[in-house]
PDB file of C-alpha atoms in Angstrom:
ATOM      1  CA  MET M   1       0.264   0.159  -0.309  1.00 38.00           C
ATOM      2  CA  ALA M   2       2.895   2.439   0.969  1.00 38.00           C
ATOM      3  CA  ALA M   3       4.516   1.748  -2.347  1.00 38.00           C
ATOM      4  CA  CYS M   4       1.265   2.019  -4.058  1.00 41.00           C
ATOM      5  CA  ALA M   5       0.512   5.703  -2.504  1.00 40.00           C
ATOM      6  CA  ALA M   6       4.490   6.740  -3.103  1.00 39.00           C
ATOM      7  CA  VAL M   7       4.237   6.147  -6.961  1.00 39.00           C
ATOM      8  CA  GLY M   8       0.659   7.759  -6.978  1.00 42.00           C
ATOM      9  CA  ILE M   9       2.091  10.549  -5.150  1.00 40.00           C
ATOM     10  CA  ALA M  10       5.531  10.675  -7.985  1.00 39.00           C
ATOM     11  CA  MET M  11       2.917  10.431 -11.008  1.00 39.00           C
ATOM     12  CA  ALA M  12       0.554  13.526  -9.016  1.00 41.00           C
ATOM     13  CA  GLN M  13       3.701  15.360  -8.660  1.00 40.00           C
ATOM     14  CA  GLY M  14       4.846  14.379 -12.419  1.00 39.00           C
ATOM     15  CA  VAL M  15       7.963  12.412 -11.344  1.00 37.00           C
ATOM     16  CA  LEU M  16       7.170   9.580 -12.815  1.00 35.00           C
ATOM     17  CA  ALA M  17       5.519   9.382 -16.402  1.00 39.00           C
ATOM     18  CA  ALA M  18       1.908   8.041 -16.070  1.00 41.00           C
ATOM     19  CA  SER M  19       2.503   5.385 -18.764  1.00 47.00           C
ATOM     20  CA  PHE M  20       3.977   2.171 -17.325  1.00 57.00           C
ATOM     21  CA  PHE M  21       3.991  -1.849 -18.321  1.00 77.00           C
ATOM     22  CA  ILE M  22       0.843  -3.977 -16.923  1.00 87.00           C
ATOM     23  CA  SER M  23       1.131  -7.194 -15.903  1.00 88.00           C
ATOM     24  CA  GLY M  24      -1.997  -8.483 -17.881  1.00 85.00           C
ATOM     25  CA  GLN M  25      -3.940  -9.955 -15.725  1.00 91.00           C
ATOM     26  CA  LYS M  26      -7.659  -9.217 -15.125  1.00 94.00           C
ATOM     27  CA  PHE M  27      -9.310  -7.516 -11.810  1.00 96.00           C
ATOM     28  CA  GLN M  28     -12.447  -6.335 -10.566  1.00 97.00           C
ATOM     29  CA  PHE M  29     -13.678  -3.055 -10.134  1.00 97.00           C
ATOM     30  CA  THR M  30     -17.352  -2.012  -8.681  1.00 97.00           C
ATOM     31  CA  ALA M  31     -19.186   0.984  -7.696  1.00 98.00           C
ATOM     32  CA  ASP M  32     -22.731   1.563  -6.083  1.00 98.00           C
ATOM     33  CA  SER M  33     -22.309   4.732  -8.335  1.00 98.00           C
ATOM     34  CA  LEU M  34     -19.710   7.356  -9.225  1.00 98.00           C
ATOM     35  CA  THR M  35     -20.170  11.012  -9.610  1.00 98.00           C
ATOM     36  CA  ALA M  36     -17.628  12.511 -12.074  1.00 98.00           C
ATOM     37  CA  ARG M  37     -16.636  16.210 -13.331  1.00 98.00           C
ATOM     38  CA  GLY M  38     -15.002  15.797 -16.538  1.00 98.00           C
ATOM     39  CA  PHE M  39     -15.327  12.390 -18.310  1.00 98.00           C
ATOM     40  CA  SER M  40     -13.605  10.873 -21.423  1.00 98.00           C
ATOM     41  CA  LEU M  41     -13.803   7.318 -22.930  1.00 98.00           C
ATOM     42  CA  TYR M  42     -11.082   6.393 -25.865  1.00 97.00           C
ATOM     43  CA  GLY M  43      -9.371   3.340 -27.327  1.00 96.00           C
ATOM     44  CA  THR M  44      -5.753   2.284 -27.382  1.00 96.00           C
ATOM     45  CA  VAL M  45      -3.141  -0.347 -26.222  1.00 95.00           C
ATOM     46  CA  ASP M  46      -1.795  -1.225 -23.434  1.00 94.00           C
ATOM     47  CA  VAL M  47       1.612  -3.541 -23.480  1.00 93.00           C
ATOM     48  CA  THR M  48       2.327  -6.498 -20.672  1.00 92.00           C
ATOM     49  CA  ARG M  49       5.609  -6.679 -19.473  1.00 90.00           C
ATOM     50  CA  LYS M  50       5.966  -9.876 -21.661  1.00 91.00           C
ATOM     51  CA  HIS M  51       5.653  -7.182 -24.312  1.00 90.00           C
ATOM     52  CA  GLU M  52       2.180  -8.230 -25.245  1.00 93.00           C
ATOM     53  CA  LEU M  53      -0.488  -6.118 -26.725  1.00 94.00           C
ATOM     54  CA  VAL M  54      -3.702  -5.824 -25.079  1.00 95.00           C
ATOM     55  CA  PRO M  55      -6.578  -3.473 -26.441  1.00 95.00           C
ATOM     56  CA  VAL M  56      -8.556  -1.143 -23.781  1.00 96.00           C
ATOM     57  CA  MET M  57     -10.928   1.416 -23.152  1.00 97.00           C
ATOM     58  CA  VAL M  58      -9.250   4.102 -21.497  1.00 97.00           C
ATOM     59  CA  THR M  59     -12.417   5.414 -19.048  1.00 98.00           C
ATOM     60  CA  GLY M  60     -11.118   9.119 -17.545  1.00 98.00           C
ATOM     61  CA  PHE M  61     -12.034  11.325 -14.796  1.00 98.00           C
ATOM     62  CA  ARG M  62     -10.905  14.617 -13.964  1.00 98.00           C
ATOM     63  CA  HIS M  63     -12.856  14.380 -10.730  1.00 98.00           C
ATOM     64  CA  ALA M  64     -14.828  11.716  -9.003  1.00 98.00           C
ATOM     65  CA  THR M  65     -16.877  10.387  -6.071  1.00 98.00           C
ATOM     66  CA  VAL M  66     -17.291   6.813  -5.554  1.00 98.00           C
ATOM     67  CA  SER M  67     -19.489   4.938  -3.439  1.00 97.00           C
ATOM     68  CA  GLY M  68     -19.372   1.355  -2.529  1.00 97.00           C
ATOM     69  CA  LEU M  69     -16.162   0.823  -3.868  1.00 97.00           C
ATOM     70  CA  CYS M  70     -14.735  -2.902  -4.553  1.00 97.00           C
ATOM     71  CA  GLN M  71     -11.705  -3.799  -6.209  1.00 97.00           C
ATOM     72  CA  SER M  72     -10.831  -7.502  -6.424  1.00 97.00           C
ATOM     73  CA  ILE M  73      -8.209  -9.858  -8.044  1.00 95.00           C
ATOM     74  CA  ALA M  74      -8.173 -13.643  -8.008  1.00 93.00           C
ATOM     75  CA  VAL M  75      -4.224 -14.801  -7.399  1.00 90.00           C
ATOM     76  CA  ASP M  76      -2.931 -18.397  -7.750  1.00 90.00           C
ATOM     77  CA  ILE M  77      -0.405 -18.831  -5.292  1.00 88.00           C
ATOM     78  CA  PRO M  78       2.054 -22.296  -5.464  1.00 91.00           C
ATOM     79  CA  VAL M  79       0.839 -24.640  -2.900  1.00 91.00           C
ATOM     80  CA  LEU M  80      -1.599 -22.604  -1.138  1.00 90.00           C
ATOM     81  CA  GLY M  81      -4.154 -22.004  -4.485  1.00 93.00           C
ATOM     82  CA  THR M  82      -6.122 -19.422  -5.462  1.00 94.00           C
ATOM     83  CA  ARG M  83      -6.513 -16.085  -2.886  1.00 94.00           C
ATOM     84  CA  THR M  84      -8.439 -13.474  -3.654  1.00 95.00           C
ATOM     85  CA  LEU M  85      -6.913  -9.976  -2.900  1.00 94.00           C
ATOM     86  CA  ARG M  86     -10.157  -7.285  -2.063  1.00 95.00           C
ATOM     87  CA  LEU M  87      -9.786  -3.541  -1.212  1.00 95.00           C
ATOM     88  CA  THR M  88     -13.339  -2.489  -0.385  1.00 96.00           C
ATOM     89  CA  GLY M  89     -14.198   1.232   1.096  1.00 95.00           C
ATOM     90  CA  GLY M  90     -16.479   4.326   0.268  1.00 91.00           C
ATOM     91  CA  ASP M  91     -19.045   3.168   2.193  1.00 93.00           C
ATOM     92  CA  ASP M  92     -20.405   5.436   4.818  1.00 93.00           C
ATOM     93  CA  ARG M  93     -18.201   8.566   2.891  1.00 96.00           C
ATOM     94  CA  PRO M  94     -17.416   8.519  -0.824  1.00 97.00           C
ATOM     95  CA  ALA M  95     -13.962   8.017  -2.158  1.00 97.00           C
ATOM     96  CA  GLU M  96     -12.509  10.567  -3.887  1.00 97.00           C
ATOM     97  CA  ALA M  97     -10.065  10.666  -7.098  1.00 97.00           C
ATOM     98  CA  SER M  98      -8.521  12.667  -9.208  1.00 97.00           C
ATOM     99  CA  ASP M  99      -7.097  12.258 -12.787  1.00 97.00           C
ATOM    100  CA  MET M 100      -8.446   8.734 -12.762  1.00 97.00           C
ATOM    101  CA  PHE M 101      -8.135   6.362 -15.596  1.00 97.00           C
ATOM    102  CA  ILE M 102      -9.261   2.833 -15.642  1.00 97.00           C
ATOM    103  CA  ASP M 103      -7.951   0.739 -18.791  1.00 97.00           C
ATOM    104  CA  ALA M 104     -10.794  -1.455 -19.105  1.00 97.00           C
ATOM    105  CA  THR M 105     -11.821  -4.469 -21.287  1.00 96.00           C
ATOM    106  CA  THR M 106     -15.431  -4.599 -20.542  1.00 97.00           C
ATOM    107  CA  GLU M 107     -17.872  -2.028 -18.663  1.00 97.00           C
ATOM    108  CA  THR M 108     -21.414  -2.134 -18.019  1.00 97.00           C
ATOM    109  CA  VAL M 109     -23.131   0.352 -16.004  1.00 98.00           C
ATOM    110  CA  LYS M 110     -26.483  -0.272 -14.736  1.00 98.00           C
ATOM    111  CA  ASP M 111     -27.461   3.639 -15.364  1.00 98.00           C
ATOM    112  CA  ALA M 112     -26.036   6.500 -16.753  1.00 98.00           C
ATOM    113  CA  THR M 113     -26.274  10.076 -16.973  1.00 98.00           C
ATOM    114  CA  PHE M 114     -24.653  12.489 -19.254  1.00 98.00           C
ATOM    115  CA  THR M 115     -24.418  16.342 -19.111  1.00 98.00           C
ATOM    116  CA  GLY M 116     -22.786  18.064 -22.362  1.00 98.00           C
ATOM    117  CA  LEU M 117     -22.092  15.008 -24.282  1.00 98.00           C
ATOM    118  CA  ASP M 118     -20.092  14.574 -27.368  1.00 98.00           C
ATOM    119  CA  ILE M 119     -19.780  11.005 -29.413  1.00 97.00           C
ATOM    120  CA  GLY M 120     -17.439  10.922 -32.223  1.00 97.00           C
ATOM    121  CA  VAL M 121     -15.094  13.552 -31.174  1.00 97.00           C
ATOM    122  CA  ALA M 122     -11.585  12.754 -32.394  1.00 98.00           C
ATOM    123  CA  GLN M 123      -9.406  11.398 -29.299  1.00 97.00           C
ATOM    124  CA  GLY M 124      -6.823  14.109 -29.808  1.00 96.00           C
ATOM    125  CA  ALA M 125      -9.472  16.911 -29.653  1.00 97.00           C
ATOM    126  CA  LEU M 126     -10.505  15.557 -26.099  1.00 98.00           C
ATOM    127  CA  THR M 127     -10.585  18.430 -24.062  1.00 97.00           C
ATOM    128  CA  LYS M 128     -13.569  17.886 -21.089  1.00 98.00           C
ATOM    129  CA  GLY M 129     -12.308  14.718 -19.692  1.00 97.00           C
ATOM    130  CA  PRO M 130      -8.852  14.122 -19.380  1.00 97.00           C
ATOM    131  CA  VAL M 131      -6.334  12.161 -21.623  1.00 97.00           C
ATOM    132  CA  ASP M 132      -3.551  10.004 -19.794  1.00 95.00           C
ATOM    133  CA  PRO M 133      -0.279  12.045 -20.494  1.00 92.00           C
ATOM    134  CA  GLY M 134       1.506   8.326 -20.818  1.00 90.00           C
ATOM    135  CA  ASP M 135      -1.472   7.216 -23.774  1.00 93.00           C
ATOM    136  CA  ARG M 136      -1.721  10.877 -25.676  1.00 91.00           C
ATOM    137  CA  ASN M 137       2.778  10.035 -26.074  1.00 89.00           C
ATOM    138  CA  SER M 138       2.111   6.194 -26.958  1.00 91.00           C
ATOM    139  CA  ARG M 139       2.406   5.046 -30.704  1.00 92.00           C
ATOM    140  CA  PHE M 140      -1.188   3.638 -30.294  1.00 94.00           C
ATOM    141  CA  PHE M 141      -2.829   6.671 -29.321  1.00 94.00           C
ATOM    142  CA  ASP M 142      -4.397   7.776 -32.681  1.00 95.00           C
ATOM    143  CA  PRO M 143      -5.179  11.413 -32.640  1.00 96.00           C
ATOM    144  CA  ASP M 144      -7.889  10.964 -35.139  1.00 96.00           C
ATOM    145  CA  GLY M 145      -9.683   7.952 -33.351  1.00 96.00           C
ATOM    146  CA  VAL M 146     -13.401   8.184 -32.083  1.00 96.00           C
ATOM    147  CA  GLY M 147     -13.693   9.367 -28.574  1.00 97.00           C
ATOM    148  CA  GLN M 148     -16.302  10.212 -26.058  1.00 98.00           C
ATOM    149  CA  GLN M 149     -16.258  12.882 -24.001  1.00 98.00           C
ATOM    150  CA  SER M 150     -19.014  15.083 -21.043  1.00 98.00           C
ATOM    151  CA  VAL M 151     -18.651  17.768 -18.997  1.00 98.00           C
ATOM    152  CA  SER M 152     -20.116  15.547 -15.923  1.00 98.00           C
ATOM    153  CA  THR M 153     -21.589  12.172 -15.683  1.00 98.00           C
ATOM    154  CA  THR M 154     -23.136   9.941 -12.988  1.00 98.00           C
ATOM    155  CA  LEU M 155     -22.711   6.074 -13.281  1.00 98.00           C
ATOM    156  CA  LYS M 156     -24.561   3.843 -11.226  1.00 98.00           C
ATOM    157  CA  GLY M 157     -24.018   0.151 -10.714  1.00 98.00           C
ATOM    158  CA  VAL M 158     -20.420  -0.193 -11.972  1.00 98.00           C
ATOM    159  CA  ARG M 159     -18.696  -3.156 -13.369  1.00 98.00           C
ATOM    160  CA  VAL M 160     -15.435  -3.100 -15.019  1.00 97.00           C
ATOM    161  CA  SER M 161     -13.011  -5.708 -16.300  1.00 97.00           C
ATOM    162  CA  ALA M 162      -9.797  -3.852 -16.001  1.00 97.00           C
ATOM    163  CA  VAL M 163      -6.226  -4.376 -16.630  1.00 96.00           C
ATOM    164  CA  ALA M 164      -4.793  -1.135 -15.044  1.00 95.00           C
ATOM    165  CA  LEU M 165      -6.231   1.713 -12.693  1.00 95.00           C
ATOM    166  CA  SER M 166      -3.886   4.789 -12.091  1.00 94.00           C
ATOM    167  CA  ALA M 167      -5.149   7.948 -10.182  1.00 95.00           C
ATOM    168  CA  GLY M 168      -2.962  11.105  -9.361  1.00 95.00           C
ATOM    169  CA  THR M 169      -4.956  11.048  -5.718  1.00 96.00           C
ATOM    170  CA  PHE M 170      -7.373   8.186  -4.900  1.00 95.00           C
ATOM    171  CA  SER M 171      -8.615   8.850  -1.059  1.00 95.00           C
ATOM    172  CA  VAL M 172     -10.760   5.783   0.134  1.00 96.00           C
ATOM    173  CA  PRO M 173     -12.377   6.593   3.589  1.00 96.00           C
ATOM    174  CA  GLY M 174     -13.047   3.088   5.563  1.00 95.00           C
ATOM    175  CA  LEU M 175     -10.625   1.348   3.223  1.00 95.00           C
ATOM    176  CA  ARG M 176     -10.261  -2.368   3.819  1.00 96.00           C
ATOM    177  CA  VAL M 177      -7.991  -5.001   2.292  1.00 95.00           C
ATOM    178  CA  GLN M 178      -8.044  -9.015   3.210  1.00 94.00           C
ATOM    179  CA  LEU M 179      -6.683 -11.810   1.547  1.00 92.00           C
ATOM    180  CA  ASP M 180      -9.284 -14.508   1.423  1.00 92.00           C
ATOM    181  CA  GLN M 181      -9.272 -18.201   0.207  1.00 94.00           C
ATOM    182  CA  GLY M 182     -10.378 -19.158  -3.210  1.00 93.00           C
ATOM    183  CA  ASN M 183     -12.165 -16.758  -5.574  1.00 92.00           C
ATOM    184  CA  HIS M 184     -14.843 -14.109  -4.402  1.00 92.00           C
ATOM    185  CA  ALA M 185     -14.688 -11.433  -6.889  1.00 92.00           C
ATOM    186  CA  CYS M 186     -16.672  -8.289  -6.505  1.00 94.00           C
ATOM    187  CA  PRO M 187     -20.362  -8.452  -6.487  1.00 86.00           C
TER     188      PRO M 187
END
């Protein structure tokens, strides 16, 4: 956790580039609700440490509040079997994030409301929502590719299968981290 916090702080201060190699392993990110100012959605390609290409849709938020947060990943540990690492929080007070990017392979939302929505914007012309600086400088970012943006959005019943999540800051009240035997993905 301390290492993750240090990396987040370094990214926020511009010490580290936001671009990084991914493990390629998918994890679950769920939220009862996510409200954001400055929303963007665009496609790109992430690269694993083994240099495999993973097509993703990147959802960006300038500022987000997240209620009922759950993040889980199942890990196979030799001899011990499958364990699930789960992070939860934001139940009593919402979690808050700035410059948050979710690199997802699938996303589902039970209810979505957008204000000031633009669909079909060139990715290089996105201004209402953020574009990850590491993506913008990537050879896989197509400035003429199709993007989506809005001034604000409210998403309820969020379910995401992702390969990466990054944020300039991420404050999670009531954070709980647990490692349980078996596969216990977020609901």
